[in-house]
Amino acid sequence: MKIKMIVTAIALAMSGTAYAAAFTNGSFETGTSPGSFTTVGTGQTNITGWNVIAGSVDYIGSYWTASNGARSVDLAGNAPGTLAQTFDTVVGQSYSVSFDLWANNDGGTLPRFAYANVGAGDLTFSSNGGGTRAAPNWTGNSFTFLATGSSTTLSFRADPSSSSRAYGAALDNVSVTAVPEPATWAFMIAGFGLIGGTMRRRKSVLTTA
């Protein structure tokens, strides 16, 4: 009975660190088939879970190799675009955002810049490209944020001042995960220690009997 109570308490503590609605389609795998690629303009919802809220983006299929899965996004379509998704968060909870970038090498001057935003100002990331369309040099990036509301909008946008306005930073493999607080980890570790101690004592009693 004691073990069951401890496990239940740990499960409740862990559930408190999770966001209410899962972040969706971070690798852009679901949505209207882009073929080689298709340009998605403001207001269009070709990419499940995501909205183009400014300019346009290119929804990439077979045109180049994705970082994860078979699809990705060039943040500049016919012009620099902004791609966004809103998801539920827990006020005061920390979250980690990770994603991969690659610079579209088709034209213009490198590097390519991308700006990520969760409502507290832009964070700047860049890629110098490298590799080929068949084997792009995707690079991993990450940042953390503290949720201030019951929902958060994560957006990525291309550099509007770029001389190569139709060739942007490519985005793929986006994930958002809750970061457990140190106190939660300490509670979990202590709980597992209690479970281990209880099981050892029970084994000792059974052996003696």
PDB file of C-alpha atoms in Angstrom:
ATOM      1  CA  MET A   1       0.000   0.000   0.000  1.00  0.00           C
ATOM      2  CA  LYS A   2       2.835   2.387   0.901  1.00  0.00           C
ATOM      3  CA  ILE A   3       4.582   1.743  -2.418  1.00  0.00           C
ATOM      4  CA  LYS A   4       1.353   2.438  -4.300  1.00  0.00           C
ATOM      5  CA  MET A   5       0.932   5.762  -2.471  1.00  0.00           C
ATOM      6  CA  ILE A   6       4.519   6.799  -3.253  1.00  0.00           C
ATOM      7  CA  VAL A   7       4.159   5.903  -6.950  1.00  0.00           C
ATOM      8  CA  THR A   8       0.901   7.849  -7.148  1.00  0.00           C
ATOM      9  CA  ALA A   9       2.523  10.914  -5.559  1.00  0.00           C
ATOM     10  CA  ILE A  10       5.437  10.769  -8.009  1.00  0.00           C
ATOM     11  CA  ALA A  11       3.056  10.458 -10.954  1.00  0.00           C
ATOM     12  CA  LEU A  12       1.108  13.498  -9.769  1.00  0.00           C
ATOM     13  CA  ALA A  13       4.302  15.498  -9.378  1.00  0.00           C
ATOM     14  CA  MET A  14       5.426  14.566 -12.880  1.00  0.00           C
ATOM     15  CA  SER A  15       2.052  15.415 -14.395  1.00  0.00           C
ATOM     16  CA  GLY A  16       2.287  18.871 -12.875  1.00  0.00           C
ATOM     17  CA  THR A  17       5.330  19.617 -15.018  1.00  0.00           C
ATOM     18  CA  ALA A  18       3.668  18.771 -18.336  1.00  0.00           C
ATOM     19  CA  TYR A  19       1.889  21.201 -20.606  1.00  0.00           C
ATOM     20  CA  ALA A  20      -1.855  20.735 -20.948  1.00  0.00           C
ATOM     21  CA  ALA A  21      -1.962  20.179 -24.720  1.00  0.00           C
ATOM     22  CA  ALA A  22       0.887  18.554 -26.582  1.00  0.00           C
ATOM     23  CA  PHE A  23       2.863  20.633 -29.029  1.00  0.00           C
ATOM     24  CA  THR A  24       2.056  19.178 -32.427  1.00  0.00           C
ATOM     25  CA  ASN A  25       3.653  18.425 -35.794  1.00  0.00           C
ATOM     26  CA  GLY A  26       7.105  19.753 -34.964  1.00  0.00           C
ATOM     27  CA  SER A  27       8.613  18.036 -38.002  1.00  0.00           C
ATOM     28  CA  PHE A  28       5.828  19.208 -40.354  1.00  0.00           C
ATOM     29  CA  GLU A  29       5.005  15.649 -41.376  1.00  0.00           C
ATOM     30  CA  THR A  30       1.242  16.132 -41.470  1.00  0.00           C
ATOM     31  CA  GLY A  31      -0.534  18.518 -43.788  1.00  0.00           C
ATOM     32  CA  THR A  32      -1.298  18.944 -47.480  1.00  0.00           C
ATOM     33  CA  SER A  33       1.284  17.081 -49.574  1.00  0.00           C
ATOM     34  CA  PRO A  34       3.869  19.632 -50.733  1.00  0.00           C
ATOM     35  CA  GLY A  35       5.277  17.477 -53.539  1.00  0.00           C
ATOM     36  CA  SER A  36       8.738  18.909 -54.208  1.00  0.00           C
ATOM     37  CA  PHE A  37       7.693  22.096 -52.419  1.00  0.00           C
ATOM     38  CA  THR A  38       4.731  24.432 -52.308  1.00  0.00           C
ATOM     39  CA  THR A  39       4.490  28.056 -51.234  1.00  0.00           C
ATOM     40  CA  VAL A  40       2.077  28.684 -48.348  1.00  0.00           C
ATOM     41  CA  GLY A  41       0.828  32.246 -47.887  1.00  0.00           C
ATOM     42  CA  THR A  42      -0.592  34.200 -44.968  1.00  0.00           C
ATOM     43  CA  GLY A  43      -3.773  32.666 -43.606  1.00  0.00           C
ATOM     44  CA  GLN A  44      -3.288  29.307 -45.305  1.00  0.00           C
ATOM     45  CA  THR A  45      -3.288  26.212 -43.115  1.00  0.00           C
ATOM     46  CA  ASN A  46      -1.547  23.621 -45.289  1.00  0.00           C
ATOM     47  CA  ILE A  47       0.723  22.612 -42.396  1.00  0.00           C
ATOM     48  CA  THR A  48      -1.253  20.939 -39.624  1.00  0.00           C
ATOM     49  CA  GLY A  49      -1.029  22.803 -36.314  1.00  0.00           C
ATOM     50  CA  TRP A  50       0.851  25.763 -37.792  1.00  0.00           C
ATOM     51  CA  ASN A  51      -0.316  29.084 -39.238  1.00  0.00           C
ATOM     52  CA  VAL A  52       1.485  31.419 -41.616  1.00  0.00           C
ATOM     53  CA  ILE A  53       0.816  34.792 -40.003  1.00  0.00           C
ATOM     54  CA  ALA A  54       2.939  37.013 -42.262  1.00  0.00           C
ATOM     55  CA  GLY A  55       4.505  36.781 -45.707  1.00  0.00           C
ATOM     56  CA  SER A  56       4.857  33.253 -47.038  1.00  0.00           C
ATOM     57  CA  VAL A  57       6.907  30.112 -46.451  1.00  0.00           C
ATOM     58  CA  ASP A  58       7.875  27.182 -48.647  1.00  0.00           C
ATOM     59  CA  TYR A  59       6.559  23.836 -47.422  1.00  0.00           C
ATOM     60  CA  ILE A  60       9.343  21.476 -48.481  1.00  0.00           C
ATOM     61  CA  GLY A  61       8.799  17.875 -49.535  1.00  0.00           C
ATOM     62  CA  SER A  62      11.304  16.122 -51.778  1.00  0.00           C
ATOM     63  CA  TYR A  63      13.194  19.286 -52.777  1.00  0.00           C
ATOM     64  CA  TRP A  64      15.819  18.624 -50.107  1.00  0.00           C
ATOM     65  CA  THR A  65      16.383  16.076 -47.344  1.00  0.00           C
ATOM     66  CA  ALA A  66      14.630  16.921 -44.085  1.00  0.00           C
ATOM     67  CA  SER A  67      16.339  16.819 -40.728  1.00  0.00           C
ATOM     68  CA  ASN A  68      13.641  14.543 -39.330  1.00  0.00           C
ATOM     69  CA  GLY A  69      11.054  12.688 -41.383  1.00  0.00           C
ATOM     70  CA  ALA A  70      10.359  13.737 -44.970  1.00  0.00           C
ATOM     71  CA  ARG A  71       9.253  17.390 -44.740  1.00  0.00           C
ATOM     72  CA  SER A  72      10.581  20.742 -43.544  1.00  0.00           C
ATOM     73  CA  VAL A  73       9.926  24.466 -44.044  1.00  0.00           C
ATOM     74  CA  ASP A  74      11.854  27.293 -45.715  1.00  0.00           C
ATOM     75  CA  LEU A  75      10.881  30.386 -43.709  1.00  0.00           C
ATOM     76  CA  ALA A  76      11.053  32.545 -46.841  1.00  0.00           C
ATOM     77  CA  GLY A  77       8.599  31.722 -49.610  1.00  0.00           C
ATOM     78  CA  ASN A  78       8.016  34.449 -52.174  1.00  0.00           C
ATOM     79  CA  ALA A  79       9.023  36.834 -49.382  1.00  0.00           C
ATOM     80  CA  PRO A  80      10.147  36.455 -45.744  1.00  0.00           C
ATOM     81  CA  GLY A  81       7.440  34.665 -43.766  1.00  0.00           C
ATOM     82  CA  THR A  82       6.414  33.995 -40.176  1.00  0.00           C
ATOM     83  CA  LEU A  83       5.207  30.578 -39.032  1.00  0.00           C
ATOM     84  CA  ALA A  84       3.474  30.202 -35.657  1.00  0.00           C
ATOM     85  CA  GLN A  85       1.792  27.681 -33.380  1.00  0.00           C
ATOM     86  CA  THR A  86      -0.125  28.304 -30.136  1.00  0.00           C
ATOM     87  CA  PHE A  87      -0.201  25.618 -27.452  1.00  0.00           C
ATOM     88  CA  ASP A  88      -1.297  25.334 -23.815  1.00  0.00           C
ATOM     89  CA  THR A  89       1.215  26.065 -21.083  1.00  0.00           C
ATOM     90  CA  VAL A  90       1.268  26.164 -17.281  1.00  0.00           C
ATOM     91  CA  VAL A  91       1.990  29.577 -15.756  1.00  0.00           C
ATOM     92  CA  GLY A  92       5.401  29.575 -14.067  1.00  0.00           C
ATOM     93  CA  GLN A  93       6.543  26.382 -15.802  1.00  0.00           C
ATOM     94  CA  SER A  94       9.828  26.357 -17.730  1.00  0.00           C
ATOM     95  CA  TYR A  95       9.901  24.889 -21.228  1.00  0.00           C
ATOM     96  CA  SER A  96      12.709  23.909 -23.563  1.00  0.00           C
ATOM     97  CA  VAL A  97      12.392  24.558 -27.297  1.00  0.00           C
ATOM     98  CA  SER A  98      14.724  22.745 -29.685  1.00  0.00           C
ATOM     99  CA  PHE A  99      14.863  22.851 -33.485  1.00  0.00           C
ATOM    100  CA  ASP A 100      17.161  22.327 -36.466  1.00  0.00           C
ATOM    101  CA  LEU A 101      18.194  24.970 -39.012  1.00  0.00           C
ATOM    102  CA  TRP A 102      19.818  24.872 -42.407  1.00  0.00           C
ATOM    103  CA  ALA A 103      20.438  27.700 -44.866  1.00  0.00           C
ATOM    104  CA  ASN A 104      18.792  27.405 -48.275  1.00  0.00           C
ATOM    105  CA  ASN A 105      21.853  27.599 -50.514  1.00  0.00           C
ATOM    106  CA  ASP A 106      19.980  28.312 -53.760  1.00  0.00           C
ATOM    107  CA  GLY A 107      20.720  32.027 -53.947  1.00  0.00           C
ATOM    108  CA  GLY A 108      21.947  35.151 -52.167  1.00  0.00           C
ATOM    109  CA  THR A 109      24.497  35.706 -49.447  1.00  0.00           C
ATOM    110  CA  LEU A 110      24.951  33.404 -46.442  1.00  0.00           C
ATOM    111  CA  PRO A 111      24.356  33.075 -43.525  1.00  0.00           C
ATOM    112  CA  ARG A 112      20.585  32.840 -43.246  1.00  0.00           C
ATOM    113  CA  PHE A 113      18.974  34.217 -40.101  1.00  0.00           C
ATOM    114  CA  ALA A 114      15.842  33.028 -38.306  1.00  0.00           C
ATOM    115  CA  TYR A 115      14.094  34.707 -35.383  1.00  0.00           C
ATOM    116  CA  ALA A 116      12.248  32.699 -32.723  1.00  0.00           C
ATOM    117  CA  ASN A 117       9.727  34.352 -30.430  1.00  0.00           C
ATOM    118  CA  VAL A 118       7.572  33.228 -27.493  1.00  0.00           C
ATOM    119  CA  GLY A 119       6.227  36.687 -26.665  1.00  0.00           C
ATOM    120  CA  ALA A 120       9.275  38.163 -24.968  1.00  0.00           C
ATOM    121  CA  GLY A 121      11.284  39.524 -27.905  1.00  0.00           C
ATOM    122  CA  ASP A 122      13.099  37.876 -30.790  1.00  0.00           C
ATOM    123  CA  LEU A 123      15.891  35.359 -30.317  1.00  0.00           C
ATOM    124  CA  THR A 124      18.304  35.269 -33.263  1.00  0.00           C
ATOM    125  CA  PHE A 125      19.667  32.069 -34.785  1.00  0.00           C
ATOM    126  CA  SER A 126      21.606  31.514 -37.993  1.00  0.00           C
ATOM    127  CA  SER A 127      22.962  28.878 -40.322  1.00  0.00           C
ATOM    128  CA  ASN A 128      25.893  29.076 -42.701  1.00  0.00           C
ATOM    129  CA  GLY A 129      24.484  26.300 -44.814  1.00  0.00           C
ATOM    130  CA  GLY A 130      26.913  23.656 -45.909  1.00  0.00           C
ATOM    131  CA  GLY A 131      26.186  20.335 -47.523  1.00  0.00           C
ATOM    132  CA  THR A 132      23.855  19.849 -50.448  1.00  0.00           C
ATOM    133  CA  ARG A 133      20.112  19.487 -50.976  1.00  0.00           C
ATOM    134  CA  ALA A 134      20.634  15.726 -50.806  1.00  0.00           C
ATOM    135  CA  ALA A 135      22.685  15.977 -47.610  1.00  0.00           C
ATOM    136  CA  PRO A 136      22.057  19.295 -45.825  1.00  0.00           C
ATOM    137  CA  ASN A 137      24.162  20.343 -42.866  1.00  0.00           C
ATOM    138  CA  TRP A 138      21.324  20.718 -40.363  1.00  0.00           C
ATOM    139  CA  THR A 139      22.395  22.231 -37.025  1.00  0.00           C
ATOM    140  CA  GLY A 140      20.612  21.937 -33.696  1.00  0.00           C
ATOM    141  CA  ASN A 141      19.515  24.954 -31.645  1.00  0.00           C
ATOM    142  CA  SER A 142      17.625  25.391 -28.380  1.00  0.00           C
ATOM    143  CA  PHE A 143      16.416  27.878 -25.801  1.00  0.00           C
ATOM    144  CA  THR A 144      14.226  27.877 -22.700  1.00  0.00           C
ATOM    145  CA  PHE A 145      11.386  30.129 -21.629  1.00  0.00           C
ATOM    146  CA  LEU A 146       9.145  30.614 -18.600  1.00  0.00           C
ATOM    147  CA  ALA A 147       5.429  30.474 -19.376  1.00  0.00           C
ATOM    148  CA  THR A 148       3.517  33.570 -18.310  1.00  0.00           C
ATOM    149  CA  GLY A 149       0.070  32.495 -19.481  1.00  0.00           C
ATOM    150  CA  SER A 150      -2.177  29.493 -20.004  1.00  0.00           C
ATOM    151  CA  SER A 151      -1.152  29.436 -23.666  1.00  0.00           C
ATOM    152  CA  THR A 152       1.996  30.436 -25.541  1.00  0.00           C
ATOM    153  CA  THR A 153       2.560  31.250 -29.201  1.00  0.00           C
ATOM    154  CA  LEU A 154       5.874  30.097 -30.627  1.00  0.00           C
ATOM    155  CA  SER A 155       6.811  31.744 -33.914  1.00  0.00           C
ATOM    156  CA  PHE A 156       9.709  31.553 -36.333  1.00  0.00           C
ATOM    157  CA  ARG A 157      10.333  34.184 -38.990  1.00  0.00           C
ATOM    158  CA  ALA A 158      12.826  34.812 -41.749  1.00  0.00           C
ATOM    159  CA  ASP A 159      15.120  37.828 -41.871  1.00  0.00           C
ATOM    160  CA  PRO A 160      13.078  40.604 -43.542  1.00  0.00           C
ATOM    161  CA  SER A 161      16.201  42.600 -44.414  1.00  0.00           C
ATOM    162  CA  SER A 162      17.951  39.748 -46.219  1.00  0.00           C
ATOM    163  CA  SER A 163      19.289  40.487 -49.694  1.00  0.00           C
ATOM    164  CA  SER A 164      18.052  37.020 -50.681  1.00  0.00           C
ATOM    165  CA  ARG A 165      14.447  37.520 -49.628  1.00  0.00           C
ATOM    166  CA  ALA A 166      13.142  34.405 -51.365  1.00  0.00           C
ATOM    167  CA  TYR A 167      15.771  32.103 -49.826  1.00  0.00           C
ATOM    168  CA  GLY A 168      15.505  31.685 -46.095  1.00  0.00           C
ATOM    169  CA  ALA A 169      16.621  29.625 -43.172  1.00  0.00           C
ATOM    170  CA  ALA A 170      15.100  26.147 -43.325  1.00  0.00           C
ATOM    171  CA  LEU A 171      13.396  24.823 -40.187  1.00  0.00           C
ATOM    172  CA  ASP A 172      12.684  21.287 -39.003  1.00  0.00           C
ATOM    173  CA  ASN A 173      12.458  18.986 -35.969  1.00  0.00           C
ATOM    174  CA  VAL A 174      10.864  21.509 -33.590  1.00  0.00           C
ATOM    175  CA  SER A 175      10.017  20.226 -30.107  1.00  0.00           C
ATOM    176  CA  VAL A 176       8.686  21.805 -26.913  1.00  0.00           C
ATOM    177  CA  THR A 177       9.100  19.983 -23.605  1.00  0.00           C
ATOM    178  CA  ALA A 178       8.439  20.951 -19.999  1.00  0.00           C
ATOM    179  CA  VAL A 179      11.534  21.246 -17.807  1.00  0.00           C
ATOM    180  CA  PRO A 180      11.028  19.683 -14.341  1.00  0.00           C
ATOM    181  CA  GLU A 181      11.936  21.963 -11.436  1.00  0.00           C
ATOM    182  CA  PRO A 182      14.873  20.841  -9.190  1.00  0.00           C
ATOM    183  CA  ALA A 183      12.462  20.309  -6.284  1.00  0.00           C
ATOM    184  CA  THR A 184      10.407  17.934  -8.421  1.00  0.00           C
ATOM    185  CA  TRP A 185      13.478  15.899  -9.343  1.00  0.00           C
ATOM    186  CA  ALA A 186      14.521  15.757  -5.685  1.00  0.00           C
ATOM    187  CA  PHE A 187      11.057  14.543  -4.691  1.00  0.00           C
ATOM    188  CA  MET A 188      11.091  11.883  -7.413  1.00  0.00           C
ATOM    189  CA  ILE A 189      14.572  10.647  -6.472  1.00  0.00           C
ATOM    190  CA  ALA A 190      13.601  10.488  -2.802  1.00  0.00           C
ATOM    191  CA  GLY A 191      10.427   8.612  -3.713  1.00  0.00           C
ATOM    192  CA  PHE A 192      12.277   6.036  -5.780  1.00  0.00           C
ATOM    193  CA  GLY A 193      14.742   5.654  -2.899  1.00  0.00           C
ATOM    194  CA  LEU A 194      11.881   4.925  -0.517  1.00  0.00           C
ATOM    195  CA  ILE A 195      10.467   2.361  -2.935  1.00  0.00           C
ATOM    196  CA  GLY A 196      13.865   0.676  -3.212  1.00  0.00           C
ATOM    197  CA  GLY A 197      14.321   0.664   0.564  1.00  0.00           C
ATOM    198  CA  THR A 198      10.853  -0.786   1.117  1.00  0.00           C
ATOM    199  CA  MET A 199      11.436  -3.535  -1.435  1.00  0.00           C
ATOM    200  CA  ARG A 200      14.800  -4.431   0.116  1.00  0.00           C
ATOM    201  CA  ARG A 201      13.249  -4.649   3.591  1.00  0.00           C
ATOM    202  CA  ARG A 202      10.417  -6.798   2.267  1.00  0.00           C
ATOM    203  CA  LYS A 203      12.894  -9.109   0.549  1.00  0.00           C
ATOM    204  CA  SER A 204      14.907  -9.384   3.773  1.00  0.00           C
ATOM    205  CA  VAL A 205      11.802 -10.337   5.754  1.00  0.00           C
ATOM    206  CA  LEU A 206      10.811 -12.967   3.196  1.00  0.00           C
ATOM    207  CA  THR A 207      14.351 -14.410   3.168  1.00  0.00           C
ATOM    208  CA  THR A 208      14.395 -14.616   6.976  1.00  0.00           C
ATOM    209  CA  ALA A 209      10.988 -16.271   7.056  1.00  0.00           C
TER     210      ALA A 209
END
